[in-house]
Amino acid sequence: MKIVAANRLTDGETVWLGAGDRWVDTIDAAHVAKDPEDEARIAAAGNLALAANIVIDVSLVDVEIVEGRILPKRLRERIRAGGPSIHPEIGKQARDAALSAA
């Protein structure tokens, strides 16, 4: 299983290709390709967005589904999904904690 990850050009934020080939801010909203044909399709969609200067660093990411959540197999991608690793009060992890507390 694979997803497409990239960085949005306007703010550098890590984004994932979601349903309808829209870029989403959370990994859990990413479209998971489960066969080679779908992998090729989402890779092509990512490359079109790269060519249109919407995103950079487009890559296919190996993932697994663990307890209903998308979990990248590589540590680098897990860190990118969580946000900056320098402090838990900034980035995606801070936003997720604020939503959980609300």
PDB file of C-alpha atoms in Angstrom:
ATOM      1  CA  MET A   1       0.000   0.000   0.000  1.00  0.00           C
ATOM      2  CA  LYS A   2       1.234   3.461  -0.865  1.00  0.00           C
ATOM      3  CA  ILE A   3       0.309   7.114  -0.533  1.00  0.00           C
ATOM      4  CA  VAL A   4       1.741  10.229  -2.181  1.00  0.00           C
ATOM      5  CA  ALA A   5       3.490  12.775   0.024  1.00  0.00           C
ATOM      6  CA  ALA A   6       4.831  16.182  -0.972  1.00  0.00           C
ATOM      7  CA  ASN A   7       5.507  19.660   0.346  1.00  0.00           C
ATOM      8  CA  ARG A   8       3.190  22.511  -0.578  1.00  0.00           C
ATOM      9  CA  LEU A   9       5.061  25.351  -2.297  1.00  0.00           C
ATOM     10  CA  THR A  10       3.137  28.186  -0.643  1.00  0.00           C
ATOM     11  CA  ASP A  11       4.173  27.327   2.932  1.00  0.00           C
ATOM     12  CA  GLY A  12       6.404  24.232   2.837  1.00  0.00           C
ATOM     13  CA  GLU A  13       3.872  22.184   4.790  1.00  0.00           C
ATOM     14  CA  THR A  14       3.856  18.417   4.261  1.00  0.00           C
ATOM     15  CA  VAL A  15       0.717  17.359   2.392  1.00  0.00           C
ATOM     16  CA  TRP A  16      -0.702  14.109   1.057  1.00  0.00           C
ATOM     17  CA  LEU A  17      -2.764  13.343  -2.011  1.00  0.00           C
ATOM     18  CA  GLY A  18      -6.322  12.643  -0.909  1.00  0.00           C
ATOM     19  CA  ALA A  19      -9.638  11.776  -2.502  1.00  0.00           C
ATOM     20  CA  GLY A  20     -10.335  13.508  -5.794  1.00  0.00           C
ATOM     21  CA  ASP A  21      -6.591  14.178  -6.183  1.00  0.00           C
ATOM     22  CA  ARG A  22      -6.789  17.050  -3.698  1.00  0.00           C
ATOM     23  CA  TRP A  23      -3.878  17.828  -1.382  1.00  0.00           C
ATOM     24  CA  VAL A  24      -4.785  17.293   2.275  1.00  0.00           C
ATOM     25  CA  ASP A  25      -3.063  18.419   5.481  1.00  0.00           C
ATOM     26  CA  THR A  26      -3.434  15.203   7.469  1.00  0.00           C
ATOM     27  CA  ILE A  27      -2.064  11.789   6.617  1.00  0.00           C
ATOM     28  CA  ASP A  28      -5.296  10.118   7.718  1.00  0.00           C
ATOM     29  CA  ALA A  29      -7.075  11.852   4.816  1.00  0.00           C
ATOM     30  CA  ALA A  30      -4.595  10.493   2.242  1.00  0.00           C
ATOM     31  CA  HIS A  31      -5.787   8.169  -0.501  1.00  0.00           C
ATOM     32  CA  VAL A  32      -4.219   4.733  -0.001  1.00  0.00           C
ATOM     33  CA  ALA A  33      -3.376   2.920  -3.243  1.00  0.00           C
ATOM     34  CA  LYS A  34      -3.793  -0.806  -2.805  1.00  0.00           C
ATOM     35  CA  ASP A  35      -2.770  -2.054  -6.255  1.00  0.00           C
ATOM     36  CA  PRO A  36      -0.117  -1.182  -8.870  1.00  0.00           C
ATOM     37  CA  GLU A  37      -2.590   0.544 -11.194  1.00  0.00           C
ATOM     38  CA  ASP A  38      -3.796   2.885  -8.443  1.00  0.00           C
ATOM     39  CA  GLU A  39      -0.183   3.527  -7.382  1.00  0.00           C
ATOM     40  CA  ALA A  40       0.651   4.574 -10.953  1.00  0.00           C
ATOM     41  CA  ARG A  41      -2.419   6.822 -11.062  1.00  0.00           C
ATOM     42  CA  ILE A  42      -1.628   8.662  -7.815  1.00  0.00           C
ATOM     43  CA  ALA A  43       2.055   8.973  -8.769  1.00  0.00           C
ATOM     44  CA  ALA A  44       0.988  10.582 -12.050  1.00  0.00           C
ATOM     45  CA  ALA A  45      -1.363  12.959 -10.196  1.00  0.00           C
ATOM     46  CA  GLY A  46       1.482  13.948  -7.874  1.00  0.00           C
ATOM     47  CA  ASN A  47       3.796  14.561 -10.813  1.00  0.00           C
ATOM     48  CA  LEU A  48       1.155  16.738 -12.511  1.00  0.00           C
ATOM     49  CA  ALA A  49       0.958  18.878  -9.363  1.00  0.00           C
ATOM     50  CA  LEU A  50       4.764  19.063  -9.323  1.00  0.00           C
ATOM     51  CA  ALA A  51       4.801  20.237 -12.942  1.00  0.00           C
ATOM     52  CA  ALA A  52       2.119  22.834 -12.098  1.00  0.00           C
ATOM     53  CA  ASN A  53       4.280  24.205  -9.230  1.00  0.00           C
ATOM     54  CA  ILE A  54       1.738  23.298  -6.559  1.00  0.00           C
ATOM     55  CA  VAL A  55       4.032  20.957  -4.607  1.00  0.00           C
ATOM     56  CA  ILE A  56       7.642  19.788  -4.502  1.00  0.00           C
ATOM     57  CA  ASP A  57       9.392  16.625  -3.286  1.00  0.00           C
ATOM     58  CA  VAL A  58       6.629  14.315  -4.530  1.00  0.00           C
ATOM     59  CA  SER A  59       7.155  10.725  -3.423  1.00  0.00           C
ATOM     60  CA  LEU A  60       5.324   7.447  -3.071  1.00  0.00           C
ATOM     61  CA  VAL A  61       5.382   6.332   0.557  1.00  0.00           C
ATOM     62  CA  ASP A  62       4.986   2.746   1.743  1.00  0.00           C
ATOM     63  CA  VAL A  63       2.314   2.559   4.430  1.00  0.00           C
ATOM     64  CA  GLU A  64       0.329   0.092   6.459  1.00  0.00           C
ATOM     65  CA  ILE A  65      -2.997   0.443   8.216  1.00  0.00           C
ATOM     66  CA  VAL A  66      -2.642   0.032  11.985  1.00  0.00           C
ATOM     67  CA  GLU A  67      -5.754   0.249  14.161  1.00  0.00           C
ATOM     68  CA  GLY A  68      -7.555   2.066  11.363  1.00  0.00           C
ATOM     69  CA  ARG A  69      -4.848   4.715  10.878  1.00  0.00           C
ATOM     70  CA  ILE A  70      -2.351   5.197   8.081  1.00  0.00           C
ATOM     71  CA  LEU A  71       1.165   4.535   9.362  1.00  0.00           C
ATOM     72  CA  PRO A  72       4.212   5.120   7.150  1.00  0.00           C
ATOM     73  CA  LYS A  73       6.776   2.330   7.270  1.00  0.00           C
ATOM     74  CA  ARG A  74       9.766   4.715   7.255  1.00  0.00           C
ATOM     75  CA  LEU A  75      10.609   6.837  10.299  1.00  0.00           C
ATOM     76  CA  ARG A  76      11.230   9.908   8.115  1.00  0.00           C
ATOM     77  CA  GLU A  77       7.657   9.822   6.879  1.00  0.00           C
ATOM     78  CA  ARG A  78       6.278   9.273  10.398  1.00  0.00           C
ATOM     79  CA  ILE A  79       8.114  12.415  11.504  1.00  0.00           C
ATOM     80  CA  ARG A  80       6.798  14.374   8.517  1.00  0.00           C
ATOM     81  CA  ALA A  81       3.250  13.274   9.386  1.00  0.00           C
ATOM     82  CA  GLY A  82       3.634  14.540  12.966  1.00  0.00           C
ATOM     83  CA  GLY A  83       5.278  17.831  12.210  1.00  0.00           C
ATOM     84  CA  PRO A  84       8.562  19.350  13.386  1.00  0.00           C
ATOM     85  CA  SER A  85      10.362  17.181  15.904  1.00  0.00           C
ATOM     86  CA  ILE A  86      11.972  20.106  17.729  1.00  0.00           C
ATOM     87  CA  HIS A  87       9.087  20.811  20.092  1.00  0.00           C
ATOM     88  CA  PRO A  88       5.690  19.193  20.736  1.00  0.00           C
ATOM     89  CA  GLU A  89       3.930  22.571  21.033  1.00  0.00           C
ATOM     90  CA  ILE A  90       4.404  23.520  17.372  1.00  0.00           C
ATOM     91  CA  GLY A  91       3.407  21.937  14.095  1.00  0.00           C
ATOM     92  CA  LYS A  92       0.817  19.274  13.405  1.00  0.00           C
ATOM     93  CA  GLN A  93       1.288  17.534  16.754  1.00  0.00           C
ATOM     94  CA  ALA A  94       0.315  20.737  18.618  1.00  0.00           C
ATOM     95  CA  ARG A  95      -2.780  21.190  16.450  1.00  0.00           C
ATOM     96  CA  ASP A  96      -3.795  17.556  17.033  1.00  0.00           C
ATOM     97  CA  ALA A  97      -3.352  17.959  20.818  1.00  0.00           C
ATOM     98  CA  ALA A  98      -5.491  21.120  20.807  1.00  0.00           C
ATOM     99  CA  LEU A  99      -8.250  19.358  18.881  1.00  0.00           C
ATOM    100  CA  SER A 100      -8.139  16.412  21.303  1.00  0.00           C
ATOM    101  CA  ALA A 101      -8.459  18.716  24.304  1.00  0.00           C
ATOM    102  CA  ALA A 102     -11.455  20.589  22.880  1.00  0.00           C
TER     103      ALA A 102
END
